Coordinates of N, CA and C and ligand atoms in Angstrom, one line a residue:
M1 N 13.4 -5.4 -6.6 CA 13.1 -5.4 -5.2 C 12.0 -6.4 -4.8
L2 N 11.0 -6.5 -5.7 CA 9.9 -7.4 -5.4 C 9.7 -8.2 -6.8
E3 N 9.6 -9.5 -6.6 CA 9.5 -10.3 -7.8 C 8.5 -11.4 -7.7
Y4 N 7.6 -11.6 -8.6 CA 6.7 -12.6 -8.6 C 7.0 -13.6 -9.7
E5 N 7.1 -14.9 -9.4 CA 7.5 -15.9 -10.4 C 6.4 -16.9 -10.5
H6 N 5.6 -16.8 -11.6 CA 4.5 -17.8 -11.9 C 3.6 -18.0 -10.6
V7 N 3.2 -16.9 -10.0 CA 2.4 -17.0 -8.8 C 0.9 -17.3 -9.2
S8 N 0.4 -18.3 -8.5 CA -1.0 -18.6 -8.7 C -1.7 -18.8 -7.3
K9 N -3.0 -18.5 -7.3 CA -3.7 -18.7 -6.0 C -5.1 -19.4 -6.3
R10 N -5.3 -20.6 -5.8 CA -6.5 -21.2 -5.9 C -7.1 -21.3 -4.5
Y11 N -8.3 -20.8 -4.3 CA -8.9 -20.8 -2.9 C -9.4 -22.3 -2.7
T12 N -9.7 -22.6 -1.4 CA -10.1 -24.0 -1.1 C -11.4 -24.3 -1.8
D13 N -12.3 -23.4 -2.2 CA -13.5 -23.7 -2.9 C -13.3 -23.9 -4.4
G14 N -12.0 -23.9 -4.8 CA -11.7 -24.1 -6.2 C -11.5 -22.9 -7.1
T15 N -11.9 -21.7 -6.6 CA -11.8 -20.5 -7.3 C -10.3 -20.2 -7.6
V16 N -10.0 -20.1 -8.9 CA -8.6 -19.7 -9.2 C -8.6 -18.1 -9.3
A17 N -8.1 -17.5 -8.3 CA -8.2 -16.0 -8.2 C -7.0 -15.3 -9.0
V18 N -5.8 -16.0 -9.0 CA -4.7 -15.4 -9.7 C -4.0 -16.6 -10.4
E19 N -3.6 -16.3 -11.6 CA -3.0 -17.4 -12.4 C -1.7 -16.9 -13.1
D20 N -0.6 -17.6 -12.8 CA 0.7 -17.4 -13.5 C 1.1 -15.9 -13.5
F21 N 1.0 -15.3 -12.3 CA 1.4 -13.9 -12.2 C 2.9 -13.7 -12.1
T22 N 3.5 -13.1 -13.1 CA 4.9 -12.9 -13.2 C 5.2 -11.4 -13.4
L23 N 6.0 -10.9 -12.5 CA 6.2 -9.4 -12.6 C 7.4 -9.1 -11.7
Q24 N 8.2 -8.1 -12.2 CA 9.3 -7.6 -11.4 C 9.1 -6.1 -11.1
I25 N 9.3 -5.7 -9.8 CA 9.1 -4.3 -9.4 C 10.4 -3.8 -8.9
T26 N 10.9 -2.7 -9.4 CA 12.1 -2.2 -9.0 C 12.0 -1.2 -7.8
K27 N 13.0 -1.0 -7.1 CA 13.0 -0.1 -5.9 C 12.6 1.4 -6.4
G28 N 11.7 2.0 -5.7 CA 11.3 3.3 -6.0 C 10.2 3.4 -7.0
E29 N 9.8 2.3 -7.5 CA 8.7 2.3 -8.5 C 7.3 2.4 -7.9
F30 N 6.4 3.0 -8.6 CA 5.0 3.1 -8.2 C 4.2 2.3 -9.2
V31 N 3.8 1.1 -8.8 CA 3.1 0.2 -9.7 C 1.6 0.1 -9.3
V32 N 0.8 0.3 -10.3 CA -0.7 0.2 -10.0 C -1.3 -1.0 -10.7
L33 N -2.0 -1.8 -9.9 CA -2.7 -3.0 -10.4 C -4.1 -2.6 -10.6
I34 N -4.6 -2.8 -11.9 CA -5.9 -2.3 -12.2 C -6.7 -3.4 -12.9
G35 N -8.0 -3.4 -12.8 CA -8.8 -4.4 -13.5 C -10.2 -4.5 -12.8
P36 N -11.1 -5.1 -13.5 CA -12.5 -5.1 -13.0 C -12.6 -5.9 -11.7
S37 N -13.6 -5.7 -10.9 CA -13.9 -6.4 -9.7 C -13.8 -7.9 -9.9
G38 N -13.1 -8.6 -9.0 CA -12.9 -10.0 -9.1 C -11.8 -10.5 -9.9
C39 N -11.0 -9.6 -10.5 CA -9.9 -10.1 -11.4 C -8.7 -10.6 -10.6
G40 N -8.6 -10.4 -9.3 CA -7.5 -11.0 -8.5 C -6.6 -9.9 -7.9
K41 N -6.9 -8.7 -8.0 CA -6.0 -7.6 -7.4 C -5.8 -7.8 -5.9
S42 N -6.9 -7.9 -5.2 CA -6.7 -8.0 -3.7 C -6.0 -9.3 -3.3
T43 N -6.3 -10.4 -4.0 CA -5.6 -11.6 -3.7 C -4.1 -11.4 -3.9
T44 N -3.7 -10.8 -5.0 CA -2.3 -10.5 -5.3 C -1.7 -9.7 -4.1
L45 N -2.4 -8.7 -3.7 CA -1.9 -7.8 -2.6 C -1.8 -8.6 -1.3
R46 N -2.8 -9.5 -1.0 CA -2.8 -10.2 0.2 C -1.7 -11.3 0.2
M47 N -1.4 -11.8 -1.0 CA -0.2 -12.7 -1.0 C 1.1 -12.0 -0.7
T48 N 1.1 -10.7 -1.2 CA 2.3 -9.9 -1.1 C 2.5 -9.5 0.4
N49 N 1.4 -9.4 1.1 CA 1.3 -9.1 2.5 C 1.5 -10.4 3.4
R50 N 1.5 -11.5 2.7 CA 1.6 -12.8 3.3 C 0.4 -13.1 4.3
L51 N -0.7 -12.4 4.0 CA -1.9 -12.8 4.7 C -2.4 -14.1 4.2
I52 N -2.1 -14.4 2.9 CA -2.4 -15.7 2.4 C -1.2 -16.2 1.6
E53 N -1.1 -17.5 1.3 CA 0.1 -18.0 0.6 C -0.3 -18.4 -0.8
P54 N 0.6 -18.2 -1.8 CA 0.3 -18.7 -3.1 C 0.1 -20.2 -3.1
T55 N -0.7 -20.7 -4.0 CA -0.8 -22.2 -4.2 C 0.4 -22.7 -4.9
S56 N 0.9 -21.9 -5.9 CA 2.2 -22.3 -6.5 C 2.9 -21.0 -7.0
G57 N 4.1 -21.1 -7.3 CA 4.9 -20.0 -7.7 C 5.6 -19.4 -6.5
T58 N 6.5 -18.4 -6.7 CA 7.3 -17.8 -5.6 C 7.3 -16.3 -5.7
I59 N 7.3 -15.7 -4.5 CA 7.5 -14.3 -4.4 C 8.8 -14.0 -3.7
Y60 N 9.6 -13.1 -4.2 CA 10.9 -12.7 -3.7 C 10.9 -11.3 -3.3
L61 N 11.5 -11.0 -2.1 CA 11.7 -9.7 -1.7 C 13.3 -9.5 -1.6
E62 N 13.8 -8.7 -2.5 CA 15.2 -8.5 -2.6 C 16.0 -9.8 -2.7
G63 N 15.4 -10.7 -3.5 CA 16.1 -12.0 -3.8 C 15.8 -13.1 -2.8
H64 N 15.1 -12.7 -1.7 CA 14.8 -13.7 -0.7 C 13.4 -14.3 -0.9
D65 N 13.3 -15.6 -1.0 CA 12.0 -16.2 -1.1 C 11.2 -15.9 0.2
Y66 N 10.0 -15.4 -0.1 CA 9.1 -15.0 1.0 C 9.0 -16.1 2.1
R67 N 9.0 -17.3 1.7 CA 8.8 -18.4 2.7 C 9.9 -18.5 3.6
T68 N 11.1 -17.9 3.3 CA 12.3 -18.0 4.2 C 12.4 -16.7 5.0
I69 N 11.5 -15.7 4.8 CA 11.5 -14.5 5.6 C 10.6 -14.7 6.8
H70 N 11.1 -14.4 8.0 CA 10.2 -14.5 9.2 C 9.1 -13.5 9.1
P71 N 7.9 -13.9 9.4 CA 6.7 -13.0 9.3 C 6.9 -11.7 10.0
V72 N 7.5 -11.7 11.1 CA 7.8 -10.4 11.9 C 8.7 -9.5 11.1
V73 N 9.7 -10.1 10.5 CA 10.7 -9.3 9.7 C 10.0 -8.8 8.5
L74 N 9.2 -9.6 7.8 CA 8.5 -9.1 6.6 C 7.5 -8.0 7.0
R75 N 6.8 -8.1 8.1 CA 5.9 -7.1 8.5 C 6.6 -5.8 8.7
R76 N 7.8 -5.8 9.2 CA 8.5 -4.6 9.4 C 8.9 -3.9 8.1
R77 N 9.1 -4.7 7.1 CA 9.5 -4.2 5.8 C 8.4 -3.7 4.9
L78 N 7.2 -4.0 5.4 CA 6.0 -3.6 4.6 C 5.1 -2.6 5.4
G79 N 4.5 -1.7 4.6 CA 3.4 -0.9 5.1 C 2.2 -1.2 4.4
Y80 N 1.0 -1.1 5.0 CA -0.2 -1.6 4.4 C -1.3 -0.6 4.6
V81 N -2.0 -0.1 3.6 CA -3.1 0.8 3.7 C -4.3 0.3 3.0
I82 N -5.4 0.3 3.7 CA -6.7 -0.2 3.0 C -7.7 0.9 3.1
Q83 N -8.8 0.7 2.5 CA -9.9 1.7 2.4 C -10.5 1.9 3.8
Q84 N -10.8 0.8 4.5 CA -11.3 1.0 5.9 C -10.2 1.1 6.8
I85 N -9.7 2.4 6.9 CA -8.4 2.6 7.5 C -8.3 2.2 9.0
G86 N -9.5 2.3 9.7 CA -9.6 1.8 11.1 C -8.6 2.4 12.0
L87 N -8.6 3.7 12.1 CA -7.7 4.3 13.2 C -8.3 4.0 14.5
M88 N -7.5 3.8 15.5 CA -8.0 3.4 16.8 C -8.6 4.7 17.5
P89 N -9.9 4.6 17.8 CA -10.6 5.8 18.3 C -10.1 6.4 19.6
H90 N -9.6 5.5 20.4 CA -9.2 5.9 21.8 C -7.8 6.4 21.8
L91 N -7.1 6.4 20.7 CA -5.7 6.8 20.6 C -5.6 8.1 19.9
T92 N -4.7 9.0 20.3 CA -4.5 10.3 19.6 C -3.9 10.0 18.2
I93 N -3.9 11.0 17.4 CA -3.3 10.9 16.1 C -1.8 10.5 16.2
A94 N -1.1 11.1 17.1 CA 0.3 10.7 17.3 C 0.5 9.2 17.6
D95 N -0.3 8.8 18.5 CA -0.3 7.4 18.9 C -0.7 6.4 17.8
N96 N -1.7 6.9 17.1 CA -2.2 6.0 15.9 C -1.1 5.9 14.9
I97 N -0.4 7.0 14.6 CA 0.6 7.0 13.5 C 1.8 6.1 13.9
T98 N 2.1 6.1 15.2 CA 3.4 5.5 15.6 C 3.1 4.2 16.4
F99 N 1.9 3.6 16.2 CA 1.5 2.4 16.9 C 2.5 1.3 16.7
V100 N 2.9 1.1 15.4 CA 3.8 0.0 15.1 C 5.2 0.2 15.8
L101 N 5.6 1.5 15.8 CA 6.9 1.8 16.4 C 6.9 1.5 17.9
K102 N 5.7 1.6 18.5 CA 5.6 1.3 19.9 C 5.8 -0.2 20.1
L103 N 5.1 -1.0 19.2 CA 5.3 -2.4 19.2 C 6.8 -2.8 19.1
M104 N 7.5 -2.0 18.3 CA 8.9 -2.3 18.0 C 9.8 -1.8 19.2
G105 N 9.2 -1.1 20.2 CA 9.9 -0.7 21.3 C 10.5 0.7 21.3
A106 N 10.0 1.6 20.4 CA 10.5 2.9 20.4 C 10.1 3.7 21.6
S107 N 10.9 4.7 22.0 CA 10.5 5.5 23.2 C 9.4 6.5 22.8
K108 N 8.8 7.0 23.8 CA 7.7 8.0 23.6 C 8.3 9.2 22.8
A109 N 9.5 9.7 23.2 CA 10.1 10.8 22.6 C 10.4 10.6 21.1
E110 N 10.9 9.4 20.9 CA 11.2 9.0 19.5 C 9.9 9.0 18.6
R111 N 8.9 8.4 19.2 CA 7.6 8.3 18.5 C 7.0 9.6 18.2
W112 N 7.1 10.5 19.2 CA 6.6 11.9 19.0 C 7.3 12.6 17.9
R113 N 8.6 12.5 17.9 CA 9.5 13.1 16.8 C 9.1 12.6 15.5
R114 N 8.9 11.3 15.4 CA 8.6 10.7 14.1 C 7.2 11.1 13.6
A115 N 6.2 11.2 14.5 CA 4.9 11.6 14.2 C 4.9 13.1 13.7
E116 N 5.7 13.9 14.3 CA 5.8 15.3 13.9 C 6.4 15.4 12.5
Q117 N 7.4 14.7 12.3 CA 8.1 14.6 11.0 C 7.2 14.2 9.9
L118 N 6.4 13.2 10.2 CA 5.5 12.7 9.1 C 4.4 13.7 8.8
L119 N 3.9 14.3 9.9 CA 2.8 15.3 9.7 C 3.3 16.4 8.8
A120 N 4.6 16.8 9.1 CA 5.2 17.9 8.3 C 5.3 17.5 6.8
L121 N 5.7 16.3 6.6 CA 5.8 15.8 5.2 C 4.4 15.8 4.5
A122 N 3.4 15.6 5.2 CA 2.0 15.6 4.6 C 1.4 17.0 4.7
N123 N 2.2 18.0 5.1 CA 1.7 19.4 5.2 C 0.5 19.5 6.2
M124 N 0.5 18.7 7.2 CA -0.5 18.8 8.2 C 0.0 19.5 9.5
D125 N -0.8 20.3 10.1 CA -0.3 21.0 11.3 C -0.1 20.1 12.4
T126 N 1.0 20.4 13.2 CA 1.3 19.5 14.3 C 0.3 19.5 15.4
S127 N -0.7 20.5 15.4 CA -1.7 20.5 16.4 C -2.6 19.3 16.3
Y128 N -2.6 18.6 15.1 CA -3.4 17.4 15.0 C -2.9 16.2 15.9
L129 N -1.6 16.3 16.3 CA -1.0 15.2 17.0 C -1.8 14.8 18.2
N130 N -2.3 15.8 18.9 CA -3.0 15.5 20.2 C -4.5 15.3 20.0
K131 N -5.0 15.4 18.7 CA -6.4 15.2 18.5 C -6.7 13.7 18.4
Y132 N -8.0 13.4 18.4 CA -8.5 12.0 18.2 C -9.1 11.9 16.8
P133 N -9.2 10.7 16.3 CA -9.6 10.4 15.0 C -11.0 11.1 14.7
R134 N -11.9 11.0 15.6 CA -13.3 11.6 15.4 C -13.3 13.1 15.1
E135 N -12.2 13.8 15.5 CA -12.1 15.2 15.3 C -11.6 15.5 13.9
L136 N -11.3 14.5 13.1 CA -10.7 14.7 11.7 C -11.7 14.4 10.7
S137 N -11.6 15.0 9.5 CA -12.5 14.7 8.4 C -12.0 13.3 7.8
G138 N -12.9 12.8 6.9 CA -12.5 11.5 6.3 C -11.2 11.6 5.6
G139 N -11.0 12.6 4.9 CA -9.8 12.8 4.1 C -8.5 12.9 5.0
Q140 N -8.7 13.6 6.1 CA -7.6 13.7 7.0 C -7.3 12.4 7.7
Q141 N -8.3 11.6 8.0 CA -8.1 10.3 8.6 C -7.4 9.4 7.6
Q142 N -7.8 9.5 6.4 CA -7.1 8.6 5.4 C -5.6 9.0 5.2
R143 N -5.4 10.3 5.3 CA -4.0 10.8 5.2 C -3.2 10.3 6.4
V144 N -3.8 10.2 7.6 CA -3.2 9.7 8.8 C -2.9 8.2 8.6
G145 N -3.9 7.5 7.9 CA -3.7 6.1 7.6 C -2.4 5.9 6.8
V146 N -2.2 6.7 5.8 CA -1.0 6.6 4.9 C 0.2 6.9 5.8
L147 N 0.2 7.9 6.6 CA 1.4 8.2 7.5 C 1.7 7.1 8.4
R148 N 0.6 6.4 8.9 CA 0.8 5.3 9.8 C 1.6 4.2 9.1
A149 N 1.3 4.0 7.9 CA 1.9 2.9 7.1 C 3.4 3.3 6.9
L150 N 3.7 4.6 6.9 CA 5.1 5.0 6.7 C 5.9 5.1 7.9
A151 N 5.3 5.0 9.1 CA 6.0 5.3 10.3 C 7.2 4.5 10.6
H152 N 7.2 3.2 10.3 CA 8.3 2.4 10.6 C 9.3 2.3 9.4
D153 N 9.1 3.3 8.5 CA 10.0 3.4 7.3 C 10.1 2.1 6.5
P154 N 9.0 1.5 6.1 CA 9.0 0.3 5.3 C 9.6 0.5 3.9
E155 N 10.1 -0.6 3.4 CA 10.7 -0.4 2.0 C 9.5 -0.5 1.0
L156 N 8.5 -1.2 1.3 CA 7.5 -1.5 0.3 C 6.1 -1.2 1.0
I157 N 5.3 -0.4 0.2 CA 4.0 0.0 0.8 C 2.9 -0.6 -0.1
L158 N 2.0 -1.3 0.5 CA 0.9 -1.9 -0.3 C -0.4 -1.2 0.0
M159 N -1.1 -0.8 -1.0 CA -2.3 0.0 -0.8 C -3.4 -0.6 -1.6
D160 N -4.5 -0.9 -0.9 CA -5.7 -1.5 -1.5 C -6.9 -0.5 -1.6
E161 N -7.1 0.2 -2.7 CA -8.1 1.2 -2.9 C -8.2 2.1 -1.7
P162 N -7.0 2.7 -1.3 CA -7.0 3.5 -0.1 C -7.9 4.8 -0.2
F163 N -8.1 5.3 -1.4 CA -8.9 6.5 -1.5 C -10.3 6.3 -2.0
G164 N -10.7 5.0 -2.1 CA -12.0 4.7 -2.7 C -13.2 5.3 -2.1
A165 N -13.1 5.6 -0.8 CA -14.3 6.1 -0.1 C -14.4 7.7 -0.1
L166 N -13.4 8.3 -0.7 CA -13.3 9.8 -0.5 C -14.0 10.5 -1.7
D167 N -14.4 11.8 -1.4 CA -15.0 12.5 -2.5 C -13.9 12.9 -3.6
P168 N -14.3 13.2 -4.8 CA -13.3 13.3 -5.9 C -12.3 14.4 -5.6
I169 N -12.6 15.5 -5.0 CA -11.6 16.5 -4.8 C -10.6 16.1 -3.7
T170 N -11.1 15.6 -2.6 CA -10.1 15.1 -1.6 C -9.3 14.0 -2.1
R171 N -9.9 13.1 -2.9 CA -9.2 12.0 -3.5 C -8.0 12.4 -4.3
Q172 N -8.3 13.4 -5.2 CA -7.3 14.0 -6.1 C -6.1 14.6 -5.3
Q173 N -6.5 15.3 -4.2 CA -5.5 15.9 -3.3 C -4.6 14.8 -2.7
L174 N -5.2 13.8 -2.2 CA -4.4 12.7 -1.6 C -3.6 12.0 -2.6
Q175 N -4.1 11.8 -3.8 CA -3.3 11.2 -4.8 C -2.0 12.0 -5.1
D176 N -2.2 13.4 -5.2 CA -1.0 14.2 -5.5 C 0.0 14.2 -4.3
E177 N -0.6 14.2 -3.1 CA 0.3 14.1 -2.0 C 1.1 12.8 -1.9
L178 N 0.4 11.8 -2.2 CA 1.0 10.5 -2.1 C 2.2 10.4 -3.1
K179 N 1.9 10.9 -4.3 CA 2.9 10.9 -5.4 C 4.2 11.7 -4.9
R180 N 3.9 12.8 -4.3 CA 5.0 13.7 -3.8 C 5.8 13.0 -2.7
L181 N 5.0 12.4 -1.8 CA 5.6 11.7 -0.7 C 6.5 10.5 -1.2
Q182 N 5.9 9.8 -2.1 CA 6.6 8.6 -2.7 C 8.0 9.0 -3.3
R183 N 7.9 10.1 -4.0 CA 9.2 10.6 -4.7 C 10.2 11.1 -3.6
A184 N 9.6 11.8 -2.7 CA 10.5 12.4 -1.6 C 11.2 11.3 -0.8
M185 N 10.4 10.3 -0.5 CA 10.9 9.2 0.4 C 11.5 8.0 -0.3
H186 N 11.4 8.1 -1.7 CA 11.9 7.1 -2.5 C 11.3 5.7 -2.1
K187 N 10.0 5.6 -2.0 CA 9.3 4.4 -1.6 C 8.9 3.6 -2.8
T188 N 8.8 2.3 -2.6 CA 8.3 1.4 -3.6 C 6.8 1.2 -3.2
I189 N 5.9 1.4 -4.2 CA 4.5 1.3 -3.8 C 3.8 0.3 -4.8
L190 N 3.0 -0.6 -4.3 CA 2.1 -1.4 -5.1 C 0.7 -1.0 -4.7
F191 N -0.1 -0.5 -5.6 CA -1.3 0.2 -5.4 C -2.4 -0.5 -6.2
V192 N -3.5 -0.8 -5.5 CA -4.7 -1.5 -6.2 C -5.8 -0.5 -6.4
T193 N -6.4 -0.4 -7.6 CA -7.5 0.4 -7.9 C -8.3 -0.2 -9.0
H194 N -9.6 0.3 -9.2 CA -10.3 -0.1 -10.4 C -10.6 1.2 -11.2
D195 N -9.9 2.3 -10.8 CA -10.2 3.6 -11.4 C -9.0 4.0 -12.3
M196 N -9.2 4.0 -13.6 CA -8.1 4.3 -14.6 C -7.6 5.7 -14.4
D197 N -8.4 6.7 -14.1 CA -7.9 8.0 -13.9 C -6.8 8.0 -12.7
E198 N -7.2 7.3 -11.7 CA -6.3 7.2 -10.5 C -5.0 6.5 -10.9
A199 N -5.1 5.4 -11.7 CA -3.9 4.7 -12.1 C -3.0 5.6 -13.0
L200 N -3.6 6.3 -13.9 CA -2.8 7.2 -14.8 C -2.1 8.3 -14.0
R201 N -2.8 8.8 -13.0 CA -2.3 9.9 -12.2 C -1.1 9.4 -11.3
L202 N -1.1 8.2 -10.9 CA -0.1 7.8 -9.9 C 1.0 6.9 -10.4
A203 N 0.7 6.1 -11.4 CA 1.6 5.0 -11.7 C 2.9 5.4 -12.5
D204 N 4.0 4.7 -12.2 CA 5.1 4.6 -13.1 C 4.8 3.5 -14.2
R205 N 4.2 2.5 -13.6 CA 3.7 1.3 -14.5 C 2.4 0.9 -14.1
I206 N 1.6 0.5 -15.1 CA 0.2 0.0 -14.8 C 0.2 -1.4 -15.3
V207 N -0.3 -2.3 -14.3 CA -0.5 -3.7 -14.6 C -2.0 -4.0 -14.7
M208 N -2.4 -4.4 -15.9 CA -3.8 -4.6 -16.1 C -4.1 -6.1 -15.9
M209 N -5.1 -6.4 -15.1 CA -5.4 -7.8 -14.9 C -6.9 -8.1 -15.3
R210 N -7.1 -9.3 -15.7 CA -8.4 -9.8 -16.1 C -8.5 -11.3 -15.8
D211 N -9.5 -11.7 -15.1 CA -9.7 -13.1 -14.8 C -8.4 -13.8 -14.2
G212 N -7.8 -13.0 -13.3 CA -6.6 -13.6 -12.6 C -5.3 -13.5 -13.3
R213 N -5.4 -13.0 -14.5 CA -4.1 -13.0 -15.3 C -3.7 -11.5 -15.7
I214 N -2.4 -11.3 -15.9 CA -1.9 -10.1 -16.3 C -2.2 -10.0 -17.8
V215 N -2.9 -9.0 -18.3 CA -3.2 -8.9 -19.7 C -2.3 -7.8 -20.4
Q216 N -1.8 -6.8 -19.6 CA -1.0 -5.8 -20.2 C -0.2 -5.1 -19.1
V217 N 1.1 -4.7 -19.4 CA 1.9 -3.9 -18.5 C 2.5 -2.8 -19.3
D218 N 2.2 -1.5 -18.8 CA 2.7 -0.4 -19.6 C 2.8 0.9 -18.8
S219 N 3.5 1.8 -19.3 CA 3.6 3.1 -18.6 C 2.3 3.9 -18.9
P220 N 1.9 4.9 -18.1 CA 0.7 5.7 -18.4 C 0.8 6.4 -19.7
E221 N 2.0 6.9 -20.0 CA 2.3 7.6 -21.3 C 1.9 6.7 -22.5
R222 N 2.4 5.5 -22.4 CA 2.2 4.6 -23.6 C 0.7 4.2 -23.6
L223 N 0.1 4.0 -22.5 CA -1.3 3.6 -22.5 C -2.2 4.7 -23.1
L224 N -1.8 5.9 -22.8 CA -2.6 7.0 -23.3 C -2.5 7.2 -24.8
R225 N -1.3 6.7 -25.3 CA -1.1 6.8 -26.7 C -1.7 5.7 -27.5
T226 N -2.0 4.6 -26.8 CA -2.6 3.4 -27.4 C -4.1 3.7 -27.7
P227 N -4.5 3.6 -29.0 CA -5.9 3.9 -29.3 C -6.9 2.9 -28.6
Ligands
ADP1 P1 -10.4 -8.0 -7.0 O1 -9.5 -7.5 -5.8 O2 -9.8 -7.8 -8.3 O3 -11.8 -7.6 -6.9 P2 -10.1 -10.6 -5.6 O4 -8.7 -10.9 -5.5 O5 -10.8 -10.1 -4.4 O6 -10.4 -9.6 -6.9 O7 -10.9 -11.9 -6.1 C1 -10.6 -12.7 -7.2 C2 -11.5 -13.9 -7.3 O8 -11.3 -14.7 -6.1 C3 -12.9 -13.6 -7.3 O9 -13.6 -14.5 -8.1 C4 -13.4 -13.7 -5.9 O10 -14.7 -14.0 -5.8 C5 -12.5 -14.9 -5.4 N1 -12.2 -14.8 -4.0 C6 -11.7 -13.8 -3.3 N2 -11.5 -14.2 -2.0 C7 -11.9 -15.5 -1.9 C8 -11.9 -16.4 -0.8 N3 -11.5 -16.1 0.4 N4 -12.4 -17.6 -1.1 C9 -12.9 -18.0 -2.3 N5 -12.8 -17.1 -3.4 C10 -12.4 -15.9 -3.2
ADP2 P1 -5.5 -1.4 13.6 O1 -5.4 -2.1 14.9 O2 -5.9 0.0 13.7 O3 -6.4 -2.1 12.6 P2 -3.3 -2.5 12.2 O4 -2.7 -3.5 13.1 O5 -4.2 -3.0 11.1 O6 -4.0 -1.4 13.0 O7 -2.2 -1.7 11.4 C1 -1.2 -1.0 12.1 C2 -0.1 -0.8 11.1 O8 0.5 -2.0 10.8 C3 -0.4 -0.1 9.8 O9 0.4 1.0 9.6 C4 -0.1 -1.1 8.8 O10 0.8 -0.5 7.8 C5 0.7 -2.1 9.5 N1 0.1 -3.5 9.1 C6 -1.1 -4.0 9.4 N2 -1.2 -5.2 8.9 C7 -0.1 -5.5 8.3 C8 0.4 -6.6 7.6 N3 -0.3 -7.7 7.4 N4 1.6 -6.5 7.0 C9 2.4 -5.4 7.1 N5 2.0 -4.3 7.8 C10 0.8 -4.4 8.4

């Protein structure tokens, strides 16, 4: 579904953030990128989001070279969740969740139905739909951020330390929910973290990076067995 072929990124100041990144991700897979701060995780995610372009190498989405996919089309096929989730304070939860659908021209009724459906999937009460972000806890806001990324039913969801700012208990709750959601909706997820416990809990495959390079790719089960 997603393929990186010898992808490298050198920033204009000369920093080589990612070097010779080659990886294939299959549909429905949950892949976690892990490694110390500065090893190139966010750069990889930002290239996948096409916020930045690789210096060399190619990324393919279902066999199509990224460079040949129109940015609007690509954006529709991707969902993106970051730590600073940035819900829009003046919009209700329903409007926040379905913001992208509005841009795509969905009717109010359609958007409301979709928001209801997503809240149900996350076991959140529909009474939240008319609330504003400030009325929600940090954990609930982050949950809404995840739902917002799912609203337009993207094939691929990119997550950059989405639960990094949460307390350990809420964090674990959201990890479990995300895993359940991912299985139920059969989504492909590329998730960045520097927390090995989080990686082990979520991943089908863990990709370890260091100094811009992939150093190991393995399942959590095999990593746990490695001394
Ligand atoms: P991680 O997400 O693993 O912390 P990053 O991808 O953010 O790593 O960064 C990888 C390397 O690229 C680091 O050395 C970082 O300082 C550098 N870097 C990140 N963004 C830029 C930028 N816009 N310009 C120059 N160097 C950058
Ligand atoms: P805000 O105005 O609250 O910051 P954004 O425009 O950042 O909202 O995000 C709204 C939705 O668009 C999110 O659900 C996110 O998944 C999606 N999104 C934002 N940026 C991108 C991107 N570069 N590529 C794909 N989807 C994106």
